[in-house]
XYZ file of C-alpha atoms in Angstrom:
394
model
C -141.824 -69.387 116.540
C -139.075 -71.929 118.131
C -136.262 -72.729 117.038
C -134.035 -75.002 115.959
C -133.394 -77.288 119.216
C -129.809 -76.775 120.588
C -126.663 -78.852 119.321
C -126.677 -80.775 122.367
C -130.360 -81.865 122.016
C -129.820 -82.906 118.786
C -126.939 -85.291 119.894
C -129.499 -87.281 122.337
C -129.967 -89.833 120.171
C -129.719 -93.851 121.114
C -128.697 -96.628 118.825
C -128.824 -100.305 119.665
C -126.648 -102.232 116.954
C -126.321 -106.174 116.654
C -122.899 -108.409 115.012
C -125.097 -111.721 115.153
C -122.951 -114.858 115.006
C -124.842 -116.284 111.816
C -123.103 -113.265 110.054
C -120.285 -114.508 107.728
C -117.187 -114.663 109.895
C -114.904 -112.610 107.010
C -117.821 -109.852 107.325
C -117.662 -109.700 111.213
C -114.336 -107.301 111.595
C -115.427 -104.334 109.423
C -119.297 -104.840 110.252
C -118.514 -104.357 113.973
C -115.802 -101.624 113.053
C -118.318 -99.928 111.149
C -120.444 -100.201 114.011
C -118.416 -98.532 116.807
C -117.169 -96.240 114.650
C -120.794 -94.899 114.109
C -121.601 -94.594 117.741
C -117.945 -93.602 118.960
C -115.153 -93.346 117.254
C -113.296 -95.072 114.495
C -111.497 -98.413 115.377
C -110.169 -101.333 113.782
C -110.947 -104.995 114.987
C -109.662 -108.419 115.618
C -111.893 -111.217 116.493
C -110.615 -114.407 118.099
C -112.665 -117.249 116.583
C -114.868 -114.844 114.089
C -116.855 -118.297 113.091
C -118.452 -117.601 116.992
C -118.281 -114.196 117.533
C -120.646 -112.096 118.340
C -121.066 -108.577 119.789
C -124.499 -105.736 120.968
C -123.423 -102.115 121.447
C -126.375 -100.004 122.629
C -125.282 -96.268 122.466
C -126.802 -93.049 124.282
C -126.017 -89.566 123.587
C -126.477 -87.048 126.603
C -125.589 -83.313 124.792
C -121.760 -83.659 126.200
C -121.651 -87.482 127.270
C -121.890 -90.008 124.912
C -122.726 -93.383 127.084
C -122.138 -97.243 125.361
C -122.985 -100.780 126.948
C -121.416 -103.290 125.228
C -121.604 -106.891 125.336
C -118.980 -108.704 123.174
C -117.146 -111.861 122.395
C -113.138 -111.689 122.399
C -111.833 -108.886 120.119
C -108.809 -106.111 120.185
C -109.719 -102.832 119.163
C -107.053 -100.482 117.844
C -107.097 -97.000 117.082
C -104.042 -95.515 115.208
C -102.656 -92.230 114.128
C -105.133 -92.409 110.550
C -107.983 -93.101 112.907
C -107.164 -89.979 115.203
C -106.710 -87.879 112.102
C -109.681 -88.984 110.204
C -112.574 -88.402 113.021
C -110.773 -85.605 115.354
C -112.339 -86.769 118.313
C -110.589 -85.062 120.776
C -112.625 -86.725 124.098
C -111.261 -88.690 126.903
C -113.083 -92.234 126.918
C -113.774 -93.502 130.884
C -114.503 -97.660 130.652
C -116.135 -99.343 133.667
C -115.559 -103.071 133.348
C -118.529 -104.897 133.931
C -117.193 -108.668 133.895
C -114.687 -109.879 132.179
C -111.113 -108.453 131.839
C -109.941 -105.732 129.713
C -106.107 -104.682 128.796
C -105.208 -101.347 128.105
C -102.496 -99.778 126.483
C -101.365 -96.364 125.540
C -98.797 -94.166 125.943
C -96.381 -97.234 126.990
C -98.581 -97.974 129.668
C -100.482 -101.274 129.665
C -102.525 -101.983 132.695
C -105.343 -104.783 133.285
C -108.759 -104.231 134.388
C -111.212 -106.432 136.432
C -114.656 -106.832 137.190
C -116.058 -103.289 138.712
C -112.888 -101.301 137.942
C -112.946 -98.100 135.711
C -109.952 -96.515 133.464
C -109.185 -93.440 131.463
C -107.852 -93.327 128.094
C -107.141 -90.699 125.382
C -109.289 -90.597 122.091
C -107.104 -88.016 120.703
C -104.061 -90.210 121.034
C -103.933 -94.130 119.398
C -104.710 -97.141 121.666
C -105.155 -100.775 122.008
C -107.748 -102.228 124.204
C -107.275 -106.500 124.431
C -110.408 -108.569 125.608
C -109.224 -112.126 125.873
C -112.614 -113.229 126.592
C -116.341 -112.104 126.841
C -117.105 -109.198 128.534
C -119.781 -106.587 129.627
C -118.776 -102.744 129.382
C -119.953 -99.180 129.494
C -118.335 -96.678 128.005
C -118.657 -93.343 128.555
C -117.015 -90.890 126.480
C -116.744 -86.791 127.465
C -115.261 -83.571 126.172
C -111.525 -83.666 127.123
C -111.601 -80.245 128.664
C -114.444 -81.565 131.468
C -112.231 -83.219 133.746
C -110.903 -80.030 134.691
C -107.084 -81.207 134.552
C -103.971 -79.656 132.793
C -102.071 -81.275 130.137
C -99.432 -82.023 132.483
C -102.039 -83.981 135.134
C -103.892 -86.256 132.148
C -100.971 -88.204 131.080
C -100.705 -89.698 135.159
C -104.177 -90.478 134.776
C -104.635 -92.129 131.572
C -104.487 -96.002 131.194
C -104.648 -96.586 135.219
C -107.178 -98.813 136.450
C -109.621 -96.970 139.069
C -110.544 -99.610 141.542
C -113.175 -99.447 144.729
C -110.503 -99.930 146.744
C -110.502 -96.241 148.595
C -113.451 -94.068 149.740
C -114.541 -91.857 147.491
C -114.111 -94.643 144.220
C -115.837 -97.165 146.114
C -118.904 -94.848 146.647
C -118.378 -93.034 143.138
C -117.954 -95.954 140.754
C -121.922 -97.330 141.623
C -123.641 -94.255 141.622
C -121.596 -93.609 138.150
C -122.660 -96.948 136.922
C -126.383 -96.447 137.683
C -126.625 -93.313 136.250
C -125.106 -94.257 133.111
C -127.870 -97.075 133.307
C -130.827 -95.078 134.158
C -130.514 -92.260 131.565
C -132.236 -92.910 128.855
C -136.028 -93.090 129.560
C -136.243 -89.125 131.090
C -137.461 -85.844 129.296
C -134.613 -83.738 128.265
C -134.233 -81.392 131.160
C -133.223 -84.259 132.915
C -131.402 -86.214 131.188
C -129.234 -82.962 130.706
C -128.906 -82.532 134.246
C -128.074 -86.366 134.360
C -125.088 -85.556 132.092
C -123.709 -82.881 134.169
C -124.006 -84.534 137.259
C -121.564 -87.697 135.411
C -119.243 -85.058 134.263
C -118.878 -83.929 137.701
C -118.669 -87.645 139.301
C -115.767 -88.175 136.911
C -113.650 -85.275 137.243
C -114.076 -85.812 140.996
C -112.902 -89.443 140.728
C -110.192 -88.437 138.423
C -108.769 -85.705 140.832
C -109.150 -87.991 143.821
C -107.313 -91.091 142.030
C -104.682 -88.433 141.177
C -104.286 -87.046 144.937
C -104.413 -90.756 145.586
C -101.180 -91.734 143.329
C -98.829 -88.730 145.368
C -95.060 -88.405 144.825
C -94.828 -92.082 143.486
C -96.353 -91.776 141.057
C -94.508 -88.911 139.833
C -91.584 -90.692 140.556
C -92.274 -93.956 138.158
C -93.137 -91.403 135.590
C -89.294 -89.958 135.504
C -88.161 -93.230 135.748
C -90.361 -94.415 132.295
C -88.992 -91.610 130.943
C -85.360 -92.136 131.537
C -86.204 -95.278 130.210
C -87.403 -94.022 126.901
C -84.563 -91.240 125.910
C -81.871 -94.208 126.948
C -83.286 -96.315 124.461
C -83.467 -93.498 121.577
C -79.741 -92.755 122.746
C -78.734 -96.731 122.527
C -80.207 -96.955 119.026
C -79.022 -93.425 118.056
C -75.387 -94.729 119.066
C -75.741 -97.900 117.381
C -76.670 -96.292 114.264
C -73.716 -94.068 113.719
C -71.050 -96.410 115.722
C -68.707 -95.470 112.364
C -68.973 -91.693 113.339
C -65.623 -90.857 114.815
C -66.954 -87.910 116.310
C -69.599 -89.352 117.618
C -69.652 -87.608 121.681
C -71.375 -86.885 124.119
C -71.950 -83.776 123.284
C -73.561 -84.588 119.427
C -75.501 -87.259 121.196
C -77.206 -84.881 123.597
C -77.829 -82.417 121.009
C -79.046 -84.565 118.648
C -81.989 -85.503 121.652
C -82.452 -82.140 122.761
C -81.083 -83.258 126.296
C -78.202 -82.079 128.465
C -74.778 -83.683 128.505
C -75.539 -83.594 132.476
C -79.016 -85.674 131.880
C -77.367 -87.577 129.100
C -74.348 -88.992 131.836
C -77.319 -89.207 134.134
C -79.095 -91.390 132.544
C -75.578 -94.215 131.698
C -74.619 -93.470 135.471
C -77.789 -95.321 136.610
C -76.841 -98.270 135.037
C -73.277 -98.395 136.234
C -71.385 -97.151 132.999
C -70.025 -94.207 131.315
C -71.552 -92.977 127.792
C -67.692 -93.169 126.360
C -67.599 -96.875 127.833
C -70.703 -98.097 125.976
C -69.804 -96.666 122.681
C -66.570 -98.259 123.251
C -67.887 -101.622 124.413
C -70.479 -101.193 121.097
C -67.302 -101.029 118.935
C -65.376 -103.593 120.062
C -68.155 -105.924 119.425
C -69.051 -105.074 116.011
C -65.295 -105.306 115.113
C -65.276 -108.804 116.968
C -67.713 -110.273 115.443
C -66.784 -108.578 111.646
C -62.941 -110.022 112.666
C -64.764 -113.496 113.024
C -66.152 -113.850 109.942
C -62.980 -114.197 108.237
C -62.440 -115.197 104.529
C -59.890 -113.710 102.084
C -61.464 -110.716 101.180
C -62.345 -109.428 104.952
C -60.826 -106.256 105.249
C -57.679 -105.764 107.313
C -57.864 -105.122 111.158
C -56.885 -101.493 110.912
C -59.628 -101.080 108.068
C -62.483 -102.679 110.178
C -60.781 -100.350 113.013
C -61.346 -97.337 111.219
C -65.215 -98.366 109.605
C -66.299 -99.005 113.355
C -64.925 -95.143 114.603
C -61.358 -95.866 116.159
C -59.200 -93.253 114.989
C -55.872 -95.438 115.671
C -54.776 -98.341 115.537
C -52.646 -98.610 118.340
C -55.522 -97.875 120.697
C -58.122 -100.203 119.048
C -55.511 -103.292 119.505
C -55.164 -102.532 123.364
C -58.726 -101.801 124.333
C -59.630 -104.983 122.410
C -57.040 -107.368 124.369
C -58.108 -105.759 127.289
C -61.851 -106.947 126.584
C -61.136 -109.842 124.927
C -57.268 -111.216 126.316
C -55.759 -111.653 122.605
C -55.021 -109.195 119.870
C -57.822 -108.735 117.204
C -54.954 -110.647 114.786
C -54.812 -113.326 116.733
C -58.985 -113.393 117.460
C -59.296 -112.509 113.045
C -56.295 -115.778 112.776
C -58.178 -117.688 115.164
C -61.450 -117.814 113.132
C -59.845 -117.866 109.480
C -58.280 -121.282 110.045
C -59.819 -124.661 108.963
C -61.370 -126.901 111.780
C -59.776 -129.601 112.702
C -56.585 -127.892 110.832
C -53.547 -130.223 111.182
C -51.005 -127.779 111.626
C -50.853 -125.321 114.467
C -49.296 -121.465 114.085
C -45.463 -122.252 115.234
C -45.272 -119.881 118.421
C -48.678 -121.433 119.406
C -46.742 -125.256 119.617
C -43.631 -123.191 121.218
C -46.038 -121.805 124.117
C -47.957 -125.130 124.176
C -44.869 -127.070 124.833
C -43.070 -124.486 127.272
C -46.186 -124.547 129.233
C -46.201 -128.273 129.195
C -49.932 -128.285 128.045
C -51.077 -130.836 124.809
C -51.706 -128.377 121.517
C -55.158 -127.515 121.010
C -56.593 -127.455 117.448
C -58.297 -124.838 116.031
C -61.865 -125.443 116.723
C -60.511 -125.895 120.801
C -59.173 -122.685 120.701
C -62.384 -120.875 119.366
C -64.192 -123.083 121.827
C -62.422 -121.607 124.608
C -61.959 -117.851 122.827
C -66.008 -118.086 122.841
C -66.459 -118.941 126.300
C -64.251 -116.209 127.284
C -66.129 -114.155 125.041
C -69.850 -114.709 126.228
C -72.240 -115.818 124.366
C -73.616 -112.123 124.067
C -69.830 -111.298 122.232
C -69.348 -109.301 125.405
C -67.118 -109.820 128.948
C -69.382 -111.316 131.312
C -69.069 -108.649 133.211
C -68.825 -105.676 130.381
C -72.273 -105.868 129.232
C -73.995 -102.846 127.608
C -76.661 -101.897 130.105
C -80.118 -101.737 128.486
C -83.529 -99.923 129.866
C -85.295 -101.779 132.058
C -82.079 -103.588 133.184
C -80.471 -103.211 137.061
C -77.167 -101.478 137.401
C -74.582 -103.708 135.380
C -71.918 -105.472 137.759
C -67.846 -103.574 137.501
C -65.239 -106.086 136.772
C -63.418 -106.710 139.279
């Protein structure tokens, strides 16, 4: 008596499914969502011009390797966390662009591809994938394990375009192409064999593009991350500013990071962590001083909310920055335009230096330009990721 035939038999299966433009265009996003998510995993859409659109997605299943051609007008596809949680697909998707361009992006990597090239990306993690215009496709989507890499080698692999530009990926990426094309029509035995020869063709593409990338590679990856904790540290410092004890140390800990890492990181882009949280406070007490009115709070108060323990201290590291006391900048912006009447020692200095008396509004014209118009020195900017090492006054 046989059997039941095995899992992977059962999973051979081939579905051709149609968007036609005559479709009503409000019907077009979740009919085509529906329809990927059936043969691959679940999505969400966005057509451009949905009165137009329309899409073909003709779907194979090879026991392990699940193969799709598509043909499709403009879209984005997005998969997010609730899509990842809801199907559990834990496969590695491998797209050969057909014509057409694709963009990719996932795991803060967004890369382009073109006619004939192929990329990796992660079903287990979200992604978006932008077509700004038609485009032919296969997709072929395998058991995340098959590749044969470690957790530590997928991440450099996933999102980068695979072009036949070397050797081995200009002879692989045909033969992978043809046999993706040429598997459905065989009995069984071979179209299992078919499936284990792709698996093979990919994880030997994916090592070689790896080999390929070397020690740079591995290089821009540090750097990206640098990149990332110095942003979670800039917003983590701008959040508690008002902490006194904000340090360093608390910083670091807070990020699971060492203090050596953490200077590291502020080093790079010519500043101290103790300068930049200084720099931070001085401009949100600036531009708090500045808004004036009778009920502001006094200069020590809006010291103190902004985490400077004294007084003293606050007033000379703000003339230092800004070349007046934060009276005279919170004086400066609390009197009338135009006012008539200058402050007395103002006219005193005016005359002694033989200069005409400005008005007000001069005087915050020229405090502003001495200011920047980021509220910062020129040359004391907070550095930011991405951004080259920031210039020293002199």
């Amino acid at each position: 008596m046989s059997g039941s035939p095995p899992a992977e038999r059962r999973l051979s299966t081939r579905h051709a499914l149609h968007c036609p433009v005559t479709l009503p265009p409000d019907d077009k996003p979740a009919h085509w969502s529906s329809a990927v998510s059936r043969t691959l995993l679940s999505v969400d859409m966005r057509l451009e011009r949905p009165d137009q659109w329309s899409a073909r997605i003709t779907a194979e299943g090879l026991g392990p390797v699940q193969i799709a051609s598509i043909e499709s007008d403009p879209l984005t596809i997005s998969r997010d966390p609730g899509h990842v949680l809801a199907d559990g697909r834990d496969c590695l998707m491998a797209r050969l662009q057909e014509d057409g361009t694709s963009t990719v992006h996932q795991d803060g990597r967004t890369e382009s591809l073109l006619p004939g090239a192929m990329a990796f990306y992660d079903a287990s993690r979200p992604f978006t994938l932008v077509m700004p215009e038609a485009y032919r496709a296969k997709v072929l989507v395998v058991p995340r394990r098959a590749l044969g890499l470690s957790e530590a080698e997928l991440p450099r692999l996933i999102a980068r375009p695979i072009q036949a530009d070397t050797a081995l990926s200009a002879m692989l990426l045909p033969i992978i192409s043809r046999l993706a094309d040429g598997a459905g029509p065989h009995p069984w035995p071979i179209r299992r064999q078919i499936a284990r020869t792709l698996l093979d063709l990919l994880a030997t593409l994916a090592t070689g593009t790896l080999d390929t990338l070397g020690t740079h590679d591995m290089e821009d990856q540090r750097a990206g991350a640098d990149r990332a904790h110095l942003a979670r540290v800039h917003a983590f410092i701008n959040k508690h500013l008002a902490d006194s004890g904000l340090s360093p140390e608390t910083i670091a800990r807070h990020h699971g990071i060492s203090v050596r890492y953490l200077h590291k990181l502020f080093q790079e882009h010519g500043t101290t962590v103790g300068r930049w949280i200084r720099q931070r406070r001085l401009e949100e007490c600036r531009k708090e001083l500045a808004r004036g009115g009778r009920s502001s709070r006094t200069v020590a108060a809006v010291a103190q909310h902004w985490g400077f323990i004294s007084p003293a201290h606050f007033s000379r590291v703000f003339r230092a920055a800004y070349g007046m006391s934060p009276r005279e900048w919170q004086a400066l912006w609390r009197e009338p335009v135009g006012a008539a009447h200058e402050r007395a020692h103002d006219r005193a200095r005016d005359r002694a230096s033989g200069r005409p008396a400005e008005r007000a509004d001069e005087r915050r014209a020229h405090a502003a330009a001495l200011v920047g118009p980021a509220g910062a020195l020129m040359d004391d900017k907070p550095c930011a990721p991405g951004q080259g090492r920031a210039r020293r006054r002199a």
